[in-house]
Amino acid sequence: MVIYLLTIRDIASKAGVSVSTVSRVLNDSKPVSEEIKMKVLNVIEETGFKPNSLARSFVTGKTNLIGIIVPELANTNFSHLVRGAEGIANDFGYNVLLSFTDFKQDNELKYLKIMKEKHVDGIILSGVSFNEEQKKFFEENRKCIPTVIVGQNNSSINIPYVNVNNERIAYDSVNYLLRLGHENIGFISADIKDSSAGGERYLGYKRALREKNIKENKDFIQYASFDFRSGYEAMKEILKKEKHPTAILCANDVIAIGAINCILDNGYTVPDDFSVMGIDNSDFSHWFRPALTTVNIDFHKFGVLAMEQLIKCINNNQLTNEKKGTFIEHELIPRNTCKKI
């Protein structure tokens, strides 16, 4: 069986107009008389013609594709980010090409190159950190692929970003624990290579202690990946020490839940023996028992603001080669895993 695929030339022939006129109607690029426009649209409706997206891209110079690169979707924070971004993209007639990196920098670079090959009109990247290869990619391509970074603020790359003040989040969290009477406060940090959830939050933790003249205890510091098991193992290392903190701040909620499970498995209680605090206000933090004290970060808003900024750059032919930051507010959410001592 032979399937005959209509082309824009066929539509032009059936409507008795030029190919360029059909193109103008399809892309609404130049004025066409109402009579001619209706003649073309009627033929399109009668034939069920669907314009080839690749062919259209040659005419318009746009694919109406936006690439979104995130670490994963199992963490609902990134799901909210993608939903926020996709909603705005759909409002403006863009489709989304989604990739997951599993928190690996090599995968980030691989998918950036794939996005370039797909001729996406722009990219939103939620990455972990930037290595020299990524920096080189952005230096070579930022003038042709508008890009917005989410959740990072890298001083060496002049690319706009949407972020929270991670240093301030940790600083405010430690001060909350200090107001509850805790002075021996531990920190389960993300990898310091992660400049936001790792490096910046660690700096906020240290600043809050320093301002109260409390010396940082290295035995209270551990590092974890963004998963439950890693939080569990990090807390196990803290429990091995001769002296224990009375409160633990964790770099995110997933790590905090892992730490709490380790505490309970070792015969301690939360919050009577240990106060535990997370960051992110993930969907499960309210439903976990005891309900997790945390800091709310609006990941849906992350996606919305990043996509709005990106589309503005695309539609105005404005290259994203300037470092412009947009910050969203955070909010402390007291629940049941922290107590006054």
Tab-separated table of C-alpha atoms in Angstrom:
chain	number	residue	atom	x	y	z
A	1	MET	CA	0.000	0.000	0.000
A	2	VAL	CA	1.306	3.429	-0.942
A	3	ILE	CA	0.509	6.310	1.384
A	4	TYR	CA	0.534	9.680	-0.333
A	5	LEU	CA	1.772	12.472	1.918
A	6	LEU	CA	0.597	15.972	1.069
A	7	THR	CA	3.142	18.753	0.886
A	8	ILE	CA	2.814	22.516	1.087
A	9	ARG	CA	3.163	22.545	-2.725
A	10	ASP	CA	0.063	20.307	-3.040
A	11	ILE	CA	-1.940	22.679	-0.839
A	12	ALA	CA	-0.840	25.628	-2.946
A	13	SER	CA	-1.909	23.843	-6.144
A	14	LYS	CA	-5.338	22.893	-4.774
A	15	ALA	CA	-5.956	26.424	-3.458
A	16	GLY	CA	-4.695	28.070	-6.635
A	17	VAL	CA	-2.096	30.167	-4.823
A	18	SER	CA	1.678	30.254	-4.552
A	19	VAL	CA	3.724	28.164	-2.134
A	20	SER	CA	4.887	31.344	-0.420
A	21	THR	CA	1.257	32.365	0.191
A	22	VAL	CA	0.506	29.042	1.901
A	23	SER	CA	3.650	29.528	3.996
A	24	ARG	CA	2.446	32.983	5.064
A	25	VAL	CA	-0.911	31.556	6.111
A	26	LEU	CA	0.649	28.688	8.054
A	27	ASN	CA	3.184	30.858	9.839
A	28	ASP	CA	1.156	34.077	10.008
A	29	SER	CA	4.355	35.791	8.899
A	30	LYS	CA	3.033	38.380	6.423
A	31	PRO	CA	-0.429	39.851	5.703
A	32	VAL	CA	-2.689	37.813	3.410
A	33	SER	CA	-6.164	38.890	2.289
A	34	GLU	CA	-8.996	37.301	4.237
A	35	GLU	CA	-10.391	35.723	1.043
A	36	ILE	CA	-7.074	34.031	0.158
A	37	LYS	CA	-6.511	32.999	3.775
A	38	MET	CA	-9.910	31.282	3.981
A	39	LYS	CA	-9.318	29.518	0.645
A	40	VAL	CA	-6.026	28.055	1.931
A	41	LEU	CA	-7.484	27.118	5.329
A	42	ASN	CA	-10.439	25.372	3.686
A	43	VAL	CA	-8.098	23.220	1.580
A	44	ILE	CA	-6.038	22.406	4.672
A	45	GLU	CA	-9.183	21.340	6.540
A	46	GLU	CA	-10.540	19.274	3.627
A	47	THR	CA	-7.276	17.411	3.124
A	48	GLY	CA	-6.312	17.044	6.792
A	49	PHE	CA	-2.907	18.470	5.931
A	50	LYS	CA	-0.338	18.533	8.748
A	51	PRO	CA	2.689	20.712	8.019
A	52	ASN	CA	6.009	18.948	8.398
A	53	SER	CA	7.748	20.421	11.427
A	54	LEU	CA	11.211	20.049	9.904
A	55	ALA	CA	10.147	21.775	6.710
A	56	ARG	CA	8.524	24.548	8.708
A	57	SER	CA	11.723	25.037	10.676
A	58	PHE	CA	13.613	25.751	7.448
A	59	VAL	CA	11.123	28.526	6.682
A	60	THR	CA	10.888	30.082	10.147
A	61	GLY	CA	14.343	29.272	11.487
A	62	LYS	CA	12.648	27.808	14.574
A	63	THR	CA	11.780	24.273	15.655
A	64	ASN	CA	9.407	25.342	18.452
A	65	LEU	CA	11.314	22.875	20.637
A	66	ILE	CA	12.767	23.746	24.023
A	67	GLY	CA	15.129	21.354	25.761
A	68	ILE	CA	14.835	20.789	29.495
A	69	ILE	CA	17.632	18.908	31.248
A	70	VAL	CA	17.082	17.789	34.855
A	71	PRO	CA	18.793	15.218	37.111
A	72	GLU	CA	15.726	12.973	37.525
A	73	LEU	CA	11.938	12.862	37.888
A	74	ALA	CA	11.782	10.387	40.789
A	75	ASN	CA	12.404	13.410	43.007
A	76	THR	CA	9.094	15.270	42.761
A	77	ASN	CA	10.868	18.620	43.061
A	78	PHE	CA	12.121	18.205	39.507
A	79	SER	CA	8.684	17.018	38.393
A	80	HIS	CA	7.214	20.289	39.672
A	81	LEU	CA	9.961	22.247	37.918
A	82	VAL	CA	9.226	20.527	34.599
A	83	ARG	CA	5.462	20.993	34.985
A	84	GLY	CA	5.907	24.701	35.651
A	85	ALA	CA	8.179	25.132	32.639
A	86	GLU	CA	6.068	22.978	30.316
A	87	GLY	CA	2.873	24.878	31.156
A	88	ILE	CA	4.432	28.164	30.046
A	89	ALA	CA	6.002	26.530	26.976
A	90	ASN	CA	2.605	25.190	25.883
A	91	ASP	CA	1.012	28.611	26.349
A	92	PHE	CA	3.486	30.023	23.838
A	93	GLY	CA	3.239	27.146	21.356
A	94	TYR	CA	6.484	25.386	22.243
A	95	ASN	CA	7.024	21.668	22.770
A	96	VAL	CA	9.435	20.287	25.347
A	97	LEU	CA	12.268	17.814	24.802
A	98	LEU	CA	13.102	16.320	28.218
A	99	SER	CA	16.322	14.588	29.309
A	100	PHE	CA	17.530	13.126	32.634
A	101	THR	CA	21.172	13.195	33.720
A	102	ASP	CA	21.135	11.058	36.899
A	103	PHE	CA	23.215	13.814	38.546
A	104	LYS	CA	26.168	13.055	36.223
A	105	GLN	CA	28.096	15.895	34.593
A	106	ASP	CA	29.061	13.743	31.610
A	107	ASN	CA	25.372	13.157	30.912
A	108	GLU	CA	24.671	16.881	31.181
A	109	LEU	CA	27.251	17.579	28.479
A	110	LYS	CA	25.970	14.708	26.325
A	111	TYR	CA	22.401	15.996	26.401
A	112	LEU	CA	23.481	19.584	25.790
A	113	LYS	CA	25.140	18.385	22.585
A	114	ILE	CA	22.023	16.391	21.621
A	115	MET	CA	19.865	19.470	22.172
A	116	LYS	CA	22.148	21.397	19.853
A	117	GLU	CA	21.857	18.666	17.196
A	118	LYS	CA	18.052	18.802	17.519
A	119	HIS	CA	18.204	22.552	16.840
A	120	VAL	CA	16.163	23.405	19.916
A	121	ASP	CA	15.206	27.063	20.217
A	122	GLY	CA	16.434	27.223	23.817
A	123	ILE	CA	17.571	25.171	26.811
A	124	ILE	CA	16.701	25.075	30.514
A	125	LEU	CA	19.355	23.244	32.514
A	126	SER	CA	19.073	22.103	36.109
A	127	GLY	CA	22.596	20.846	36.681
A	128	VAL	CA	24.861	19.891	39.539
A	129	SER	CA	27.952	21.951	38.760
A	130	PHE	CA	30.037	23.074	35.804
A	131	ASN	CA	33.270	21.536	34.568
A	132	GLU	CA	35.598	22.935	31.918
A	133	GLU	CA	33.918	21.035	29.069
A	134	GLN	CA	30.514	22.441	29.946
A	135	LYS	CA	31.943	25.921	30.298
A	136	LYS	CA	33.482	25.588	26.835
A	137	PHE	CA	30.144	24.391	25.391
A	138	PHE	CA	28.319	27.458	26.726
A	139	GLU	CA	31.046	29.839	25.602
A	140	GLU	CA	30.820	28.430	22.065
A	141	ASN	CA	27.031	28.120	21.840
A	142	ARG	CA	25.360	30.711	24.071
A	143	LYS	CA	25.140	33.103	21.106
A	144	CYS	CA	23.065	30.629	19.085
A	145	ILE	CA	21.194	28.668	21.808
A	146	PRO	CA	19.555	30.823	24.489
A	147	THR	CA	19.960	29.059	27.834
A	148	VAL	CA	18.693	29.581	31.381
A	149	ILE	CA	20.236	27.754	34.351
A	150	VAL	CA	17.992	26.634	37.220
A	151	GLY	CA	19.285	26.103	40.750
A	152	GLN	CA	22.868	27.146	40.089
A	153	ASN	CA	24.756	30.423	40.012
A	154	ASN	CA	28.171	29.883	38.462
A	155	SER	CA	30.394	32.941	38.554
A	156	SER	CA	32.512	31.789	35.593
A	157	ILE	CA	29.652	31.540	33.055
A	158	ASN	CA	27.687	34.555	31.848
A	159	ILE	CA	24.308	32.840	31.560
A	160	PRO	CA	21.058	33.962	33.221
A	161	TYR	CA	19.777	31.844	36.072
A	162	VAL	CA	16.843	31.288	38.431
A	163	ASN	CA	17.835	30.281	41.919
A	164	VAL	CA	17.238	30.543	45.646
A	165	ASN	CA	19.676	31.987	48.149
A	166	ASN	CA	21.095	28.649	49.295
A	167	GLU	CA	23.550	30.169	51.732
A	168	ARG	CA	20.712	32.072	53.394
A	169	ILE	CA	18.502	28.975	53.537
A	170	ALA	CA	21.074	27.071	55.588
A	171	TYR	CA	21.839	30.156	57.665
A	172	ASP	CA	18.156	30.637	58.540
A	173	SER	CA	17.749	26.918	59.265
A	174	VAL	CA	20.664	26.802	61.711
A	175	ASN	CA	19.409	29.953	63.431
A	176	TYR	CA	16.020	28.272	63.864
A	177	LEU	CA	17.741	25.338	65.588
A	178	LEU	CA	19.776	27.744	67.715
A	179	ARG	CA	16.567	29.466	68.852
A	180	LEU	CA	15.317	26.051	69.973
A	181	GLY	CA	18.362	25.856	72.253
A	182	HIS	CA	20.601	23.596	70.141
A	183	GLU	CA	24.300	24.399	69.968
A	184	ASN	CA	25.699	21.026	68.929
A	185	ILE	CA	24.305	21.093	65.397
A	186	GLY	CA	25.414	18.624	62.737
A	187	PHE	CA	25.171	18.989	58.990
A	188	ILE	CA	24.744	16.294	56.366
A	189	SER	CA	25.793	18.170	53.265
A	190	ALA	CA	25.470	17.430	49.593
A	191	ASP	CA	28.737	17.039	47.703
A	192	ILE	CA	30.680	20.309	47.926
A	193	LYS	CA	31.130	20.098	44.119
A	194	ASP	CA	27.423	20.921	43.985
A	195	SER	CA	27.900	24.631	44.518
A	196	SER	CA	24.283	25.270	45.544
A	197	ALA	CA	22.967	22.392	47.662
A	198	GLY	CA	26.502	21.566	48.748
A	199	GLY	CA	28.928	24.467	48.878
A	200	GLU	CA	26.584	27.399	49.475
A	201	ARG	CA	24.468	25.629	52.101
A	202	TYR	CA	27.594	24.550	53.944
A	203	LEU	CA	28.757	28.182	53.998
A	204	GLY	CA	25.415	29.239	55.487
A	205	TYR	CA	25.689	26.559	58.157
A	206	LYS	CA	29.179	27.735	59.127
A	207	ARG	CA	28.238	31.432	59.156
A	208	ALA	CA	25.322	30.895	61.527
A	209	LEU	CA	27.541	29.011	63.987
A	210	ARG	CA	30.357	31.523	63.684
A	211	GLU	CA	28.080	34.460	64.508
A	212	LYS	CA	27.126	32.711	67.767
A	213	ASN	CA	30.788	31.978	68.537
A	214	ILE	CA	30.131	28.233	68.238
A	215	LYS	CA	33.089	26.263	66.952
A	216	GLU	CA	32.336	23.901	64.076
A	217	ASN	CA	32.798	20.257	65.046
A	218	LYS	CA	34.107	18.224	62.096
A	219	ASP	CA	32.709	15.040	63.687
A	220	PHE	CA	29.234	16.477	63.140
A	221	ILE	CA	29.759	16.932	59.372
A	222	GLN	CA	29.064	14.243	56.775
A	223	TYR	CA	28.428	14.229	53.021
A	224	ALA	CA	25.687	12.454	51.106
A	225	SER	CA	24.218	12.009	47.653
A	226	PHE	CA	20.601	12.897	46.990
A	227	ASP	CA	19.091	9.575	48.069
A	228	PHE	CA	17.680	7.921	51.199
A	229	ARG	CA	20.450	5.336	51.561
A	230	SER	CA	23.163	7.966	51.407
A	231	GLY	CA	21.458	9.976	54.159
A	232	TYR	CA	21.140	6.794	56.212
A	233	GLU	CA	24.846	5.973	55.848
A	234	ALA	CA	25.918	9.535	56.637
A	235	MET	CA	23.929	9.485	59.868
A	236	LYS	CA	25.433	6.109	60.742
A	237	GLU	CA	28.885	7.711	60.595
A	238	ILE	CA	27.787	10.520	62.925
A	239	LEU	CA	26.415	7.984	65.429
A	240	LYS	CA	29.794	6.245	65.506
A	241	LYS	CA	31.417	9.324	67.024
A	242	GLU	CA	31.946	9.611	70.763
A	243	LYS	CA	29.952	12.842	70.977
A	244	HIS	CA	26.678	13.344	69.144
A	245	PRO	CA	24.960	16.541	67.994
A	246	THR	CA	21.481	17.267	69.363
A	247	ALA	CA	20.232	18.526	65.990
A	248	ILE	CA	21.010	17.681	62.358
A	249	LEU	CA	20.447	19.928	59.351
A	250	CYS	CA	20.302	17.958	56.091
A	251	ALA	CA	20.974	19.364	52.626
A	252	ASN	CA	17.584	18.141	51.395
A	253	ASP	CA	14.508	16.226	52.552
A	254	VAL	CA	15.539	12.904	51.012
A	255	ILE	CA	18.777	12.917	52.986
A	256	ALA	CA	16.833	13.917	56.119
A	257	ILE	CA	14.421	10.979	55.822
A	258	GLY	CA	17.341	8.591	55.399
A	259	ALA	CA	18.995	10.072	58.492
A	260	ILE	CA	15.807	9.757	60.565
A	261	ASN	CA	15.434	6.094	59.637
A	262	CYS	CA	19.019	5.465	60.744
A	263	ILE	CA	18.338	7.226	64.056
A	264	LEU	CA	15.239	5.116	64.673
A	265	ASP	CA	16.964	1.877	63.651
A	266	ASN	CA	19.661	2.543	66.249
A	267	GLY	CA	17.240	2.885	69.132
A	268	TYR	CA	16.997	6.673	69.283
A	269	THR	CA	13.934	8.862	68.771
A	270	VAL	CA	13.113	11.989	66.795
A	271	PRO	CA	12.802	14.674	68.043
A	272	ASP	CA	13.508	13.656	71.663
A	273	ASP	CA	17.074	12.431	71.057
A	274	PHE	CA	17.792	14.205	67.778
A	275	SER	CA	16.082	17.112	66.056
A	276	VAL	CA	16.288	16.706	62.278
A	277	MET	CA	15.618	19.319	59.635
A	278	GLY	CA	15.474	19.036	55.834
A	279	ILE	CA	15.389	21.489	52.940
A	280	ASP	CA	13.019	21.587	49.912
A	281	ASN	CA	9.565	20.797	51.401
A	282	SER	CA	9.223	17.793	49.098
A	283	ASP	CA	5.755	16.278	48.642
A	284	PHE	CA	6.428	13.440	51.079
A	285	SER	CA	7.807	15.633	53.897
A	286	HIS	CA	4.326	16.424	55.234
A	287	TRP	CA	3.171	12.771	55.076
A	288	PHE	CA	6.237	11.248	56.724
A	289	ARG	CA	5.915	10.525	60.453
A	290	PRO	CA	7.014	12.447	62.333
A	291	ALA	CA	6.236	15.184	59.798
A	292	LEU	CA	9.498	16.738	58.660
A	293	THR	CA	10.550	20.253	59.602
A	294	THR	CA	11.948	21.757	56.405
A	295	VAL	CA	12.325	24.830	54.189
A	296	ASN	CA	9.900	25.396	51.346
A	297	ILE	CA	11.332	26.005	47.866
A	298	ASP	CA	8.781	26.551	45.110
A	299	PHE	CA	10.125	24.359	42.312
A	300	HIS	CA	7.048	24.946	40.155
A	301	LYS	CA	7.857	28.666	40.251
A	302	PHE	CA	11.451	27.812	39.315
A	303	GLY	CA	10.152	26.262	36.098
A	304	VAL	CA	7.703	29.066	35.352
A	305	LEU	CA	10.250	31.855	35.780
A	306	ALA	CA	12.965	30.033	33.863
A	307	MET	CA	10.687	29.339	30.891
A	308	GLU	CA	9.279	32.879	30.865
A	309	GLN	CA	12.804	34.290	30.815
A	310	LEU	CA	13.908	31.882	28.097
A	311	ILE	CA	10.926	32.532	25.800
A	312	LYS	CA	11.382	36.274	26.205
A	313	CYS	CA	14.954	35.887	24.988
A	314	ILE	CA	13.880	33.679	22.074
A	315	ASN	CA	11.011	35.878	20.904
A	316	ASN	CA	12.994	39.099	21.181
A	317	ASN	CA	16.040	37.565	19.479
A	318	GLN	CA	17.877	38.516	22.655
A	319	LEU	CA	20.913	36.358	23.283
A	320	THR	CA	21.276	35.045	26.818
A	321	ASN	CA	24.912	36.085	27.074
A	322	GLU	CA	24.548	38.200	30.193
A	323	LYS	CA	24.591	37.002	33.755
A	324	LYS	CA	21.173	38.018	35.095
A	325	GLY	CA	19.871	36.388	38.236
A	326	THR	CA	16.309	35.888	39.409
A	327	PHE	CA	15.877	34.689	42.993
A	328	ILE	CA	12.748	33.221	44.594
A	329	GLU	CA	11.955	33.419	48.292
A	330	HIS	CA	12.135	30.505	50.719
A	331	GLU	CA	10.009	29.803	53.799
A	332	LEU	CA	10.759	27.796	56.932
A	333	ILE	CA	8.126	25.114	57.634
A	334	PRO	CA	8.194	23.989	61.315
A	335	ARG	CA	6.690	20.535	61.854
A	336	ASN	CA	7.388	17.654	64.256
A	337	THR	CA	11.014	16.600	63.846
A	338	CYS	CA	12.516	19.460	65.845
A	339	LYS	CA	11.982	20.351	69.510
A	340	LYS	CA	13.112	22.971	71.991
A	341	ILE	CA	15.716	21.842	74.536
